[in-house]
Short mmCIF file of C-alpha atoms in Angstrom, two decimals:
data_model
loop_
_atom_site.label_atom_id
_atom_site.label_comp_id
_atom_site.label_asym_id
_atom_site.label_seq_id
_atom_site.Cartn_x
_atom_site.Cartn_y
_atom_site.Cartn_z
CA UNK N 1 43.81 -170.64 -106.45
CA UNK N 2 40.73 -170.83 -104.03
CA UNK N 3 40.94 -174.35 -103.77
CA UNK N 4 44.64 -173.85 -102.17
CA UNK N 5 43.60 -171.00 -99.72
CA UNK N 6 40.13 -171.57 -98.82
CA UNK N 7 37.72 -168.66 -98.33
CA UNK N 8 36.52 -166.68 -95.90
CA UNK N 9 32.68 -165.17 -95.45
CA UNK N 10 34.03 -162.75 -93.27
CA UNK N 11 33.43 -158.87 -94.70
CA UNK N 12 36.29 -157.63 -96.26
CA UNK N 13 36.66 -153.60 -96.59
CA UNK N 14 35.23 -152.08 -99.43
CA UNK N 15 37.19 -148.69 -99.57
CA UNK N 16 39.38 -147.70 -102.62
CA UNK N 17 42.38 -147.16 -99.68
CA UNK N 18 42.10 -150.39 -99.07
CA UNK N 19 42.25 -151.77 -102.49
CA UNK N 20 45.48 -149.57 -102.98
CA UNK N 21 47.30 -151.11 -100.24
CA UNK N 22 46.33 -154.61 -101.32
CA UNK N 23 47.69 -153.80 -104.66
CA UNK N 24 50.88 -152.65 -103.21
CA UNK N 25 51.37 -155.77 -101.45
CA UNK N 26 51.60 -157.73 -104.95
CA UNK N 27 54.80 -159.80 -105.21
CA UNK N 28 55.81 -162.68 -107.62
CA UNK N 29 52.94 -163.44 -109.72
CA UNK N 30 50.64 -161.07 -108.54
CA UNK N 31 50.16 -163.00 -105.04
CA UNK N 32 50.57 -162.19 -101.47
CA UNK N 33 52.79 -163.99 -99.40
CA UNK N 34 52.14 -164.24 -95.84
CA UNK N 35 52.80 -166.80 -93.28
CA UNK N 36 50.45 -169.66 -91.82
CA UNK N 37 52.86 -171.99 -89.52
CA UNK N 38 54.58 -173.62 -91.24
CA UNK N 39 52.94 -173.15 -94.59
CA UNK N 40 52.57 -170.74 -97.64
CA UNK N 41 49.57 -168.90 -98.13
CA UNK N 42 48.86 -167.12 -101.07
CA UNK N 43 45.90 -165.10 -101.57
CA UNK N 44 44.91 -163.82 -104.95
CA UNK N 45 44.00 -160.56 -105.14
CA UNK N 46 41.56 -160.95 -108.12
CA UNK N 47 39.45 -163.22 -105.26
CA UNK N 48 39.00 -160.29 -103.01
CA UNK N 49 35.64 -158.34 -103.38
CA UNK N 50 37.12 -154.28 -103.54
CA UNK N 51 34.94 -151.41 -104.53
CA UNK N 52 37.61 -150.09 -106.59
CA UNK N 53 37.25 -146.13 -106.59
CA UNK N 54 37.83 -144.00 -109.68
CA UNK N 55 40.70 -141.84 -108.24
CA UNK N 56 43.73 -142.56 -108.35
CA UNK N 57 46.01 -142.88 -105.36
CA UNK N 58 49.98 -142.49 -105.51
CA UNK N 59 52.14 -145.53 -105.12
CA UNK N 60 54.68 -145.41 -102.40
CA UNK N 61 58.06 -147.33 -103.84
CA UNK N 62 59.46 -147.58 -100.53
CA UNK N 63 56.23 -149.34 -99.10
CA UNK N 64 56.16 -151.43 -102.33
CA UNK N 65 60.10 -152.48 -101.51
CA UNK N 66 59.18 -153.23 -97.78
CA UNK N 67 56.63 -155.64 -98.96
CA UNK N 68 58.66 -157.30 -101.22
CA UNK N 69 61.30 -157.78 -98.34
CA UNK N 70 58.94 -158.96 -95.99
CA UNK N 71 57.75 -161.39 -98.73
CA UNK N 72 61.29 -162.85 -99.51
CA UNK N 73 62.33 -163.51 -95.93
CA UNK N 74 59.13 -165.27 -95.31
CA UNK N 75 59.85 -167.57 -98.42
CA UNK N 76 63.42 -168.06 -96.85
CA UNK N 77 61.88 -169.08 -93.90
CA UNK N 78 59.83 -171.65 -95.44
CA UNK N 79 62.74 -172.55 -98.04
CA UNK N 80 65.62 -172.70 -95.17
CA UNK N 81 62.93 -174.89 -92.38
CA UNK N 82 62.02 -177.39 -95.34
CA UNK N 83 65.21 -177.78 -96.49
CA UNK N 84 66.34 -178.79 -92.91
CA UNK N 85 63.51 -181.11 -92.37
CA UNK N 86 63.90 -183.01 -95.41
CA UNK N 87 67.80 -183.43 -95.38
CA UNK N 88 67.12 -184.60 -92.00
CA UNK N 89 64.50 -187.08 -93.25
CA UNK N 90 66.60 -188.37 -96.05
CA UNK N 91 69.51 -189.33 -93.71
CA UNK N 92 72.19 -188.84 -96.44
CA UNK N 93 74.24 -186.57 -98.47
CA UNK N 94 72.18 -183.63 -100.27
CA UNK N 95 73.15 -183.60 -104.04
CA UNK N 96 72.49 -180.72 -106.75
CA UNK N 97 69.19 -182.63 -107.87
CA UNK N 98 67.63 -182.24 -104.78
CA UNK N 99 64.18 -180.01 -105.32
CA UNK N 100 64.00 -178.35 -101.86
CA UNK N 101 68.26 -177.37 -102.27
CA UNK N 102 67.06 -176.17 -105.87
CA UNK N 103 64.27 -174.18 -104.59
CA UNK N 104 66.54 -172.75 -101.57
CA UNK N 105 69.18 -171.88 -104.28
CA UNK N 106 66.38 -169.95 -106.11
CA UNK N 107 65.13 -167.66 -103.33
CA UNK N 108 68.63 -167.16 -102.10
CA UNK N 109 69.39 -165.39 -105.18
CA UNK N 110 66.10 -163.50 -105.31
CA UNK N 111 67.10 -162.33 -101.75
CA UNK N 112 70.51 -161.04 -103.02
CA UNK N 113 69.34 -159.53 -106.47
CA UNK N 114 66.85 -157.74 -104.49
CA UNK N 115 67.46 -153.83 -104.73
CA UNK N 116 70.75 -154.41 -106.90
CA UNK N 117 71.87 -151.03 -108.70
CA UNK N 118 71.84 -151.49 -111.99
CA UNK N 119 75.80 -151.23 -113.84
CA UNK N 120 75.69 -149.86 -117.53
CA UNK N 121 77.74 -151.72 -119.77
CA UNK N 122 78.57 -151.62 -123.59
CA UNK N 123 75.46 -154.45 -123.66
CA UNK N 124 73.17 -152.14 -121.62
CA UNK N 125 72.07 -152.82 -117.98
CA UNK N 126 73.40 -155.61 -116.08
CA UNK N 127 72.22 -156.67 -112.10
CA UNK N 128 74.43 -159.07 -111.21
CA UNK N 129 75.35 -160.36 -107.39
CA UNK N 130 78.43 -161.51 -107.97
CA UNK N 131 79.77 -158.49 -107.27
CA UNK N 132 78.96 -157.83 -104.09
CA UNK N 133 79.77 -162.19 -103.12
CA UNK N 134 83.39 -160.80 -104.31
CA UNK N 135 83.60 -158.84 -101.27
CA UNK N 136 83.43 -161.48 -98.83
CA UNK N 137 87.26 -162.80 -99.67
CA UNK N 138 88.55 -159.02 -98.59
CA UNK N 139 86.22 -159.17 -95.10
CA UNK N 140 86.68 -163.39 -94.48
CA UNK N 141 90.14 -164.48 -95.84
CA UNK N 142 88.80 -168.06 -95.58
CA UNK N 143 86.57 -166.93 -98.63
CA UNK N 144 89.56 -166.40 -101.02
CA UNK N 145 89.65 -170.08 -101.90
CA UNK N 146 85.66 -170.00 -102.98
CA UNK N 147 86.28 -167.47 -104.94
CA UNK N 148 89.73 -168.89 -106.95
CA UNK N 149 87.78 -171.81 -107.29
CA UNK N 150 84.06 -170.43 -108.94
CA UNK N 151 87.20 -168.30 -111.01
CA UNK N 152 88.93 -171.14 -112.24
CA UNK N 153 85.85 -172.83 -113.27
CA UNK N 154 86.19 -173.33 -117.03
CA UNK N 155 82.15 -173.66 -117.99
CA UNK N 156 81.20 -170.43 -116.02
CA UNK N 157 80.78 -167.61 -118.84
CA UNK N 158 78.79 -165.11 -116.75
CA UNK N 159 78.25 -163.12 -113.41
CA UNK N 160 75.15 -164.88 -112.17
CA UNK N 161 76.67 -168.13 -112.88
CA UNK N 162 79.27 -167.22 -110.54
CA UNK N 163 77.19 -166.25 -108.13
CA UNK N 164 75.54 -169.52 -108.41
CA UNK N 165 78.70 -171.52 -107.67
CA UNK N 166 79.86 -169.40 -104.96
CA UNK N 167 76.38 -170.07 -102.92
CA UNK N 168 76.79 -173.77 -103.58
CA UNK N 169 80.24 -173.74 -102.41
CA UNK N 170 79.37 -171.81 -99.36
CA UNK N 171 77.43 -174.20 -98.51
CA UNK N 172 79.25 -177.43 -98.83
CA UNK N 173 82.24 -175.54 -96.55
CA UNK N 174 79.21 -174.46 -94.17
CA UNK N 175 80.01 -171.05 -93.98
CA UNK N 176 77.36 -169.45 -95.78
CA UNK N 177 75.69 -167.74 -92.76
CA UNK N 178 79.15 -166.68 -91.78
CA UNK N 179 80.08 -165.11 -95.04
CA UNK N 180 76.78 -163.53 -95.44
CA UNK N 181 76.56 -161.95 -91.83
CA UNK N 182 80.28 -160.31 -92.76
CA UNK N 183 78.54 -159.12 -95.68
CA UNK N 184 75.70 -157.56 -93.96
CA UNK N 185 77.34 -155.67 -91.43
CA UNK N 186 79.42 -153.88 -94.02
CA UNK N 187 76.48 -151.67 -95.18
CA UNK N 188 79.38 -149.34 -96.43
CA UNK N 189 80.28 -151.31 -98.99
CA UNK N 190 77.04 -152.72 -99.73
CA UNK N 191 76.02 -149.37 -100.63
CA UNK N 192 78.07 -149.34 -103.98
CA UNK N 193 75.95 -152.23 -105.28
CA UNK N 194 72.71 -152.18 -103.55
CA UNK N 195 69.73 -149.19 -103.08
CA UNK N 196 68.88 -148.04 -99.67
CA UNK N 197 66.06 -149.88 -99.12
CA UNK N 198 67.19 -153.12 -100.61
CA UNK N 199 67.49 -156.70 -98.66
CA UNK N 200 70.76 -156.72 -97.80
CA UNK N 201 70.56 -152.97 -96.78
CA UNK N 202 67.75 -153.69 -93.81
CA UNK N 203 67.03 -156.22 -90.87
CA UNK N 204 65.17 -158.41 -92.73
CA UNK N 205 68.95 -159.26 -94.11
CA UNK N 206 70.21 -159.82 -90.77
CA UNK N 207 67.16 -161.95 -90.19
CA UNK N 208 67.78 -164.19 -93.23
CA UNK N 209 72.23 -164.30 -92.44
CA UNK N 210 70.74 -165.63 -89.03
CA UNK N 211 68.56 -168.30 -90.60
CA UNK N 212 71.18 -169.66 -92.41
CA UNK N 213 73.49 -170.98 -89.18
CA UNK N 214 70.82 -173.95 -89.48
CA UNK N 215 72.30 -175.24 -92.64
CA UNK N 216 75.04 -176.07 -91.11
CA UNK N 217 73.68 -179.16 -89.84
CA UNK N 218 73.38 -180.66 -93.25
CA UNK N 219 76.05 -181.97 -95.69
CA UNK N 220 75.92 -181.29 -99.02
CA UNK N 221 78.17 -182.37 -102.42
CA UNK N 222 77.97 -180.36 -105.86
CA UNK N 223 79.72 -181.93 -108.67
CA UNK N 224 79.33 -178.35 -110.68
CA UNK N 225 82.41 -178.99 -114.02
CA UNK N 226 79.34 -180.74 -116.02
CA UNK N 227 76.46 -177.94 -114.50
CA UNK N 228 75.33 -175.12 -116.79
CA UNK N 229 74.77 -172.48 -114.23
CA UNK N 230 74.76 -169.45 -116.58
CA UNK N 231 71.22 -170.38 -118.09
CA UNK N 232 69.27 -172.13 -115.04
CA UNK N 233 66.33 -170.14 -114.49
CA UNK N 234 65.24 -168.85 -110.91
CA UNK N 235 61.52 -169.41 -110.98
CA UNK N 236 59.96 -170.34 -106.97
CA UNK N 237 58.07 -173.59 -107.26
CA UNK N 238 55.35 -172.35 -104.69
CA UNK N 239 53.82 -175.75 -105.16
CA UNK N 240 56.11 -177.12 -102.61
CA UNK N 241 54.73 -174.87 -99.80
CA UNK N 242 51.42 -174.85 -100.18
CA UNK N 243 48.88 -176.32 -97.86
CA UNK N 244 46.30 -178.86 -98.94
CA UNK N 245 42.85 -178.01 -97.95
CA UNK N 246 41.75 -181.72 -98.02
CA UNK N 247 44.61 -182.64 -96.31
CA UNK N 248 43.75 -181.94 -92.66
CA UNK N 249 40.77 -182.50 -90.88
CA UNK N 250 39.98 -178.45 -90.09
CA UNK N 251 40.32 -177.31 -93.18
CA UNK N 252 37.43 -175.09 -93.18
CA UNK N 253 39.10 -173.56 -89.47
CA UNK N 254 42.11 -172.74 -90.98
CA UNK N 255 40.50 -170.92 -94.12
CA UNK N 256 39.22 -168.68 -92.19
CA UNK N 257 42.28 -168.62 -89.76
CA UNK N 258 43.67 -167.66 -93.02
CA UNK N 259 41.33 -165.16 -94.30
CA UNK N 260 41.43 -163.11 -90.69
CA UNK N 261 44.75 -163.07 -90.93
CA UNK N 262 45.00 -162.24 -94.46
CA UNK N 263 42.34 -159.15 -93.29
CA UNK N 264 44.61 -158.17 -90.39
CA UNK N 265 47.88 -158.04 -92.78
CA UNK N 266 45.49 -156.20 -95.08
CA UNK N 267 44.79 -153.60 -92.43
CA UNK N 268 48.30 -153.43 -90.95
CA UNK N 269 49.57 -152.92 -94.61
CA UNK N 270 46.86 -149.87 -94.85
CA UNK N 271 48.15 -148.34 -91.54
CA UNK N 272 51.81 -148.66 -93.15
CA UNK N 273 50.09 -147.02 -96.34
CA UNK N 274 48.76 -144.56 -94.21
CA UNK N 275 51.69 -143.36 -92.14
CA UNK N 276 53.73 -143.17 -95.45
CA UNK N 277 50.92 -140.95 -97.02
CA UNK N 278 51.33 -138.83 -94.50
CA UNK N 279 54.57 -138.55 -94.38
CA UNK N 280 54.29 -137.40 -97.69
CA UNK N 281 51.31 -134.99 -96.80
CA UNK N 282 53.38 -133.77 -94.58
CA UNK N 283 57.04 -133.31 -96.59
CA UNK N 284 54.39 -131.73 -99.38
CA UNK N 285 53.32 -129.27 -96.69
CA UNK N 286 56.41 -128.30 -95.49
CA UNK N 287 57.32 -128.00 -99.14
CA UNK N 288 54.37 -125.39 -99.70
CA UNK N 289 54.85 -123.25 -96.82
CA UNK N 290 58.48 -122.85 -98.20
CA UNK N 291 56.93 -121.80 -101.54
CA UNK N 292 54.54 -119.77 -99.47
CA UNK N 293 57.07 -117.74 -97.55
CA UNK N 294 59.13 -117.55 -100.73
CA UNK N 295 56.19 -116.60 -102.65
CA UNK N 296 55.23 -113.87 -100.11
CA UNK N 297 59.28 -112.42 -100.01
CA UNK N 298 58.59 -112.21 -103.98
CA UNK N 299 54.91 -109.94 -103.49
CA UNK N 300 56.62 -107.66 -100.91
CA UNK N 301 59.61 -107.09 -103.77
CA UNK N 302 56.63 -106.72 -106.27
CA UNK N 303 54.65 -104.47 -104.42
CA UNK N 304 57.71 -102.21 -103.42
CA UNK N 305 58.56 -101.96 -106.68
CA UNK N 306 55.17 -101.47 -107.98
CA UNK N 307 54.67 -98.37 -105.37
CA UNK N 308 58.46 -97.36 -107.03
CA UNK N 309 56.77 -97.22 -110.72
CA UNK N 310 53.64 -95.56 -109.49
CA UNK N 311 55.72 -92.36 -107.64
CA UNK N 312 57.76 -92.55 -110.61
CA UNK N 313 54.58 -92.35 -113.00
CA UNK N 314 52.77 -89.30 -110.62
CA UNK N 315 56.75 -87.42 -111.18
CA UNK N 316 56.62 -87.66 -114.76
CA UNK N 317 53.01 -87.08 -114.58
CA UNK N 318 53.68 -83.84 -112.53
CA UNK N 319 56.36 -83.13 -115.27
CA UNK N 320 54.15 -83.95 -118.13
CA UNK N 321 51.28 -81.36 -116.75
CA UNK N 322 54.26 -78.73 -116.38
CA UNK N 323 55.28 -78.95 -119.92
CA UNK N 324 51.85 -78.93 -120.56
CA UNK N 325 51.66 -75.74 -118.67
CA UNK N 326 54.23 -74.21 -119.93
CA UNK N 327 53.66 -75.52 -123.81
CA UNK N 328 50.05 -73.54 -123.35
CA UNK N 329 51.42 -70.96 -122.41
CA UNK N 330 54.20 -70.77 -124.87
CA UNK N 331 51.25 -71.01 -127.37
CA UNK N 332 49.21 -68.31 -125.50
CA UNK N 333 52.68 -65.92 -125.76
CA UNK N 334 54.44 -67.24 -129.02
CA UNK N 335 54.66 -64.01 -130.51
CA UNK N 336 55.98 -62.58 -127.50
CA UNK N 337 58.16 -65.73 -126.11
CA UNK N 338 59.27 -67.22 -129.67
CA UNK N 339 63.20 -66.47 -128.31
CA UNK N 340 62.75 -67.94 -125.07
CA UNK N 341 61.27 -70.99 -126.59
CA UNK N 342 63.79 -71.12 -129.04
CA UNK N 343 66.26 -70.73 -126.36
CA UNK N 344 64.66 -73.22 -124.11
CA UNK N 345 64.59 -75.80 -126.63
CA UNK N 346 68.44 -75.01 -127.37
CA UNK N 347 69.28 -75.13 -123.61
CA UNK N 348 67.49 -78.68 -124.11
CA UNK N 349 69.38 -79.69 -126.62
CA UNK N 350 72.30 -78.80 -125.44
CA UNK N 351 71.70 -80.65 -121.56
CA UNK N 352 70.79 -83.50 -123.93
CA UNK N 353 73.91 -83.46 -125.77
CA UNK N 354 75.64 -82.98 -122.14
CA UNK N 355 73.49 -86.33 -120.45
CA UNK N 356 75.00 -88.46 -123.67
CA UNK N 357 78.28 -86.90 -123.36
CA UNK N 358 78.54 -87.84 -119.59
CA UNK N 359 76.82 -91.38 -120.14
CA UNK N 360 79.82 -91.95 -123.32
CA UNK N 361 82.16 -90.35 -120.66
CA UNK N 362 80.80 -92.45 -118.04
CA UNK N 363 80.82 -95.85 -119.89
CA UNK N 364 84.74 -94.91 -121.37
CA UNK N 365 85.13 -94.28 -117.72
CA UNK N 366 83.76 -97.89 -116.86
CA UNK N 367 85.39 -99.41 -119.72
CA UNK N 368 89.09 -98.09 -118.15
CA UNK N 369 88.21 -98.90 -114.41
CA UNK N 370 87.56 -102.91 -115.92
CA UNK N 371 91.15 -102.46 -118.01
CA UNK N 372 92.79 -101.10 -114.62
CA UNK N 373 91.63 -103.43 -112.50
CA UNK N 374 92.21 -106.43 -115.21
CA UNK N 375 95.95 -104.12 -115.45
CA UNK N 376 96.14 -104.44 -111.56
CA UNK N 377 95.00 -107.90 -111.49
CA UNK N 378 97.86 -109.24 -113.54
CA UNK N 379 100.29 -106.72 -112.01
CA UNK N 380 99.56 -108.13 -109.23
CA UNK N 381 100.35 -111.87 -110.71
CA UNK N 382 103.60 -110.50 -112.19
CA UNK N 383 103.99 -109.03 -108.98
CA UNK N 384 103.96 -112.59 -107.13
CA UNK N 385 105.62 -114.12 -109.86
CA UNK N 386 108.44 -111.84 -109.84
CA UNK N 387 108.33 -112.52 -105.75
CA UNK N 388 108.67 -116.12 -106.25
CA UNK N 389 111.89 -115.53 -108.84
CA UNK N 390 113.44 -112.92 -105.99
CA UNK N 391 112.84 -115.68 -103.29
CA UNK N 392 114.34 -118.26 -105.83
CA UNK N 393 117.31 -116.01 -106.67
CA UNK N 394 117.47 -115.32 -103.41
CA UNK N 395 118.03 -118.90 -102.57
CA UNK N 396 120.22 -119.65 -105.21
CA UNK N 397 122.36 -116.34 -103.80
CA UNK N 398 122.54 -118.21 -100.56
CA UNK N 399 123.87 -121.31 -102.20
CA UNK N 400 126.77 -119.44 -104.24
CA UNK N 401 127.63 -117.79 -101.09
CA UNK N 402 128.16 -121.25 -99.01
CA UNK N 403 129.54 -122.35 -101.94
CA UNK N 404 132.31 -119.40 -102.06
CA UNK N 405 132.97 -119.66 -98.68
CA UNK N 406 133.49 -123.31 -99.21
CA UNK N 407 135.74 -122.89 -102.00
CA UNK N 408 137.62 -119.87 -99.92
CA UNK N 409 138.15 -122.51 -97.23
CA UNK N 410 139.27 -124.99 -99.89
CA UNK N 411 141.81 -122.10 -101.49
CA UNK N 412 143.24 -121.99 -97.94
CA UNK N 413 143.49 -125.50 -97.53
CA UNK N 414 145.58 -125.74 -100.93
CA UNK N 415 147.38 -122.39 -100.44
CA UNK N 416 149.00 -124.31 -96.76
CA UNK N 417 149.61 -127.27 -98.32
CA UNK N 418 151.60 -125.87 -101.07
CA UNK N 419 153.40 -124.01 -98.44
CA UNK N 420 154.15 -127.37 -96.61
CA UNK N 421 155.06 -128.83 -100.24
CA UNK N 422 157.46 -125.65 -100.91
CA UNK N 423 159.32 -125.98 -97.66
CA UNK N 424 159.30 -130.06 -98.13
CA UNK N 425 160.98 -128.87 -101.91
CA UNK N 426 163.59 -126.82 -100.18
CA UNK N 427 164.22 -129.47 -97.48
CA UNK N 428 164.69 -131.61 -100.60
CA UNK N 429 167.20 -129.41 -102.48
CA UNK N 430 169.35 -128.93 -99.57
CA UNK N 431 169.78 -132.80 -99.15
CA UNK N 432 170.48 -132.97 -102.50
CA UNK N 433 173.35 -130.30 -102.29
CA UNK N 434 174.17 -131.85 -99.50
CA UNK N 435 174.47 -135.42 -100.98
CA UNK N 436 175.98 -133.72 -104.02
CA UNK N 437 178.80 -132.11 -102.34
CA UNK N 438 179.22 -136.01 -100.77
CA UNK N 439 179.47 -137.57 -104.06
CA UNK N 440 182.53 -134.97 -105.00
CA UNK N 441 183.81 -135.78 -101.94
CA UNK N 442 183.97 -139.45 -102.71
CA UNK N 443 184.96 -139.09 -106.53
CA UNK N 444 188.13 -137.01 -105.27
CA UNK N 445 188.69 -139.53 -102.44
CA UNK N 446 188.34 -142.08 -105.18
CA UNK N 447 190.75 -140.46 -107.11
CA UNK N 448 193.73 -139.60 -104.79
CA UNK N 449 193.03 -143.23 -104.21
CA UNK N 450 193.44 -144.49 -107.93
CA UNK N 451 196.38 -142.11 -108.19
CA UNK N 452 197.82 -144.42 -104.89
CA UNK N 453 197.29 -147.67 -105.92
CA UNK N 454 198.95 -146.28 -109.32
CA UNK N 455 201.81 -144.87 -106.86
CA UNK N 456 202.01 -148.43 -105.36
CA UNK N 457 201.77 -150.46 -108.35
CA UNK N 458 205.11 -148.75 -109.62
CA UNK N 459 206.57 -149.31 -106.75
CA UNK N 460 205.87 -153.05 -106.67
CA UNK N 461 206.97 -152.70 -110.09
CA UNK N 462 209.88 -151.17 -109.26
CA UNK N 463 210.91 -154.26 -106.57
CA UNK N 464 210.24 -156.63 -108.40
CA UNK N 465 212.59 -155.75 -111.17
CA UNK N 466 215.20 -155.50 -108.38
CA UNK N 467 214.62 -158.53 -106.78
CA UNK N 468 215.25 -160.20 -110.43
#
């Protein structure tokens, strides 16, 4: 590793603070990433001198997260600017064999499994960033057809295979930093699948969605039916951004370009350390003088109830000394006081017998006042119960009232028309009597007439046997 990052013979600090923060800043491989141009530089920590001291100091996660987040958008940096460079270079159509695609492939997916929430499943824990890619199609329609596509790919078996295709689609449709900057401005929705203090949940996100408009200038073609996605492996070849110390002529410059800034990083990281452990000094404290107040509330209780038990202890000391008293004297005058003691000693009894007859009397009277008010409790539900069925018979009264009335007005409507039917009936009946009497009328008419023409027929009869 020295022969990559050339040292320094500058001093480096010595304090065990210091060697806490540089061990804090570990990320992938137990090297720190920092930023030299255009190039990687990792520094090993193993190749710092650090008085380590015995105590141990308290690792802040969020400062640990921050580093790693600083860390992965500096790699995206580098991945993203080579990438660009190099397709530029080529002059042609980027494929899926490319190395510096691979590599930006590889810390793309670092960046979004960063801070995932892990899901528990039948399997046991599963981080997966597919889930949150899903999202895009509901904020970008133009994403729905990525994501029937990486769906209705038949050799993708898993999540992070998914995932895998959806980047590479992105990509080719040059919308990846468009999708990913709808992404990041939902932080609402984000929240279901990443922690607080995740990538995607802080600027350096932004940063990274920004970054990505560059791609667009390249083309790109994935052929993925015959990739196996599901079981690539996401290891960062750092060997393609690190900086050859023979390779320039100020080699030895840079080194220690490199180790000054590598001690300033070192010193901004302790100030970060710092603030945090204070911050945490200072939530501790607050915590304390909580406990302290609380603590205090809790010895006033104690010490008025401790100056309770002591006036209660002089009282039945008082007492004790009087029965004392009294049981010397008893003893001084038992000859003469035997009744009175025995009386005494009765009367005792008895007020005994009285204080557990009025505690019995007392808890029987407890016992009823919990059966009353559990008796007026449910009196009091059959009470609104029975309110609701008056209000519902009520209602139902109302309704078989306009329902009478509407039959009463019905009644009267059939009690006219049978009227108008009767008087129709008698109008009837006196036609008929009327055409009745008519057809008598015409039967006698039609008789006198038969009897005529029977009158006439003789008659011709009658002439015609003259006329022979």
């Amino acid at each position: 590793m020295s022969a990559l990052t050339p040292q320094s013979d500058m001093p480096t600090p010595t304090t065990d603070k210091i060697t806490q923060a540089a061990m804090e800043t570990i990320y992938l491989c137990k090297f720190r990433v920092s930023m030299d141009g255009e190039w990687l530089c990792l520094r090993e920590l193993d190749d710092i001198s650090l008085t380590p001291d015995p105590e141990p100091t308290h690792e802040d996660p969020n400062y640990l997260m921050a580093n790693e987040r600083m860390n992965l958008m500096n790699m995206a940096k580098l991945s993203i600017k080579g990438l660009i460079e190099s397709a530029l270079n080529l002059g042609r159509t980027l494929d899926s064999d490319y190395a510096p695609l691979q590599q930006f492939f590889v810390v793309m997916e670092h960046c979004l499994k960063h801070g995932l929430k892990a899901k528990k499943t039948f399997l046991g824990q599963n981080k997966s960033f597919w889930g949150p890619l899903e999202l895009v199609e509901k904020l970008v329609p133009e994403a729905a057809e990525i994501t029937a596509s990486v769906k209705d790919l038949p050799g993708l078996k898993t999540p992070v295979g998914r995932g895998r295709a959806w980047l590479r689609l992105a990509l080719m449709q040059k919308k990846l930093s468009e999708y990913m900057k709808a992404l990041i401005n939902r932080k609402d929705l984000l929240s279901e699948f990443y922690e607080p203090n995740a990538l995607m949940m802080e600027e350096e996100g932004a940063i990274i969605a920004g970054l990505l408009v560059g791609l667009n200038v390249i083309d790109a073609n994935f052929c993925m039916k015959g990739e196996d996605l599901d079981s690539q492996v996401g290891v960062i070849d750092f060997s393609m951004y690190l900086k050859d110390g023979n390779s320039t002529k100020g080699s030895e410059g840079d080194g220690q370009i490199t180790a000054i800034l590598d001690q300033k990083n070192y010193v901004e990281e302790l100030n970060r350390h710092l603030s945090a452990t204070v911050n945490n000094l200072q939530a501790k404290v607050d915590a304390l003088e909580k406990s302290n107040t609380k603590l205090t509330e809790e010895l006033a209780v104690a010490n008025n109830r401790i100056i309770t038990l002591q006036e209660e202890m002089e009282r039945v000391k008082e007492e004790s000394s009087y029965i004392l008293e009294s049981s010397r004297k008893a003893t001084k005058d038992r000859s003469a006081d035997g009744q009175a003691l025995t009386e005494a000693r009765k009367q005792l009894k008895e007020e005994t017998q009285l204080r557990l007859d009025v505690e019995k009397e007392l808890e029987a009277q407890i016992g009823m006042r919990q059966e009353m008010e559990l008796a007026m409790k449910m009196l009091e539900k059959d009470v609104c119960e029975k309110q609701d069925a008056l209000v519902a018979l009520r209602q139902q009264l109302d309704d078989l009232r306009a329902l009478k009335h509407e039959l009463s007005f019905k009644l009267q409507s059939s009690d006219m028309g049978v009227k108008q039917k009767s008087e129709l009936n008698s109008r009837l009946e006196e036609k008929t009597n009327q055409m009745a009497a008519t057809i008598k009328q015409l039967e006698q008419s039609e008789k006198d007439l038969v009897k005529q023409a029977k009158t006439l027929n003789s008659a011709a009869n009658k002439l015609i046997q003259k006329h022979h």
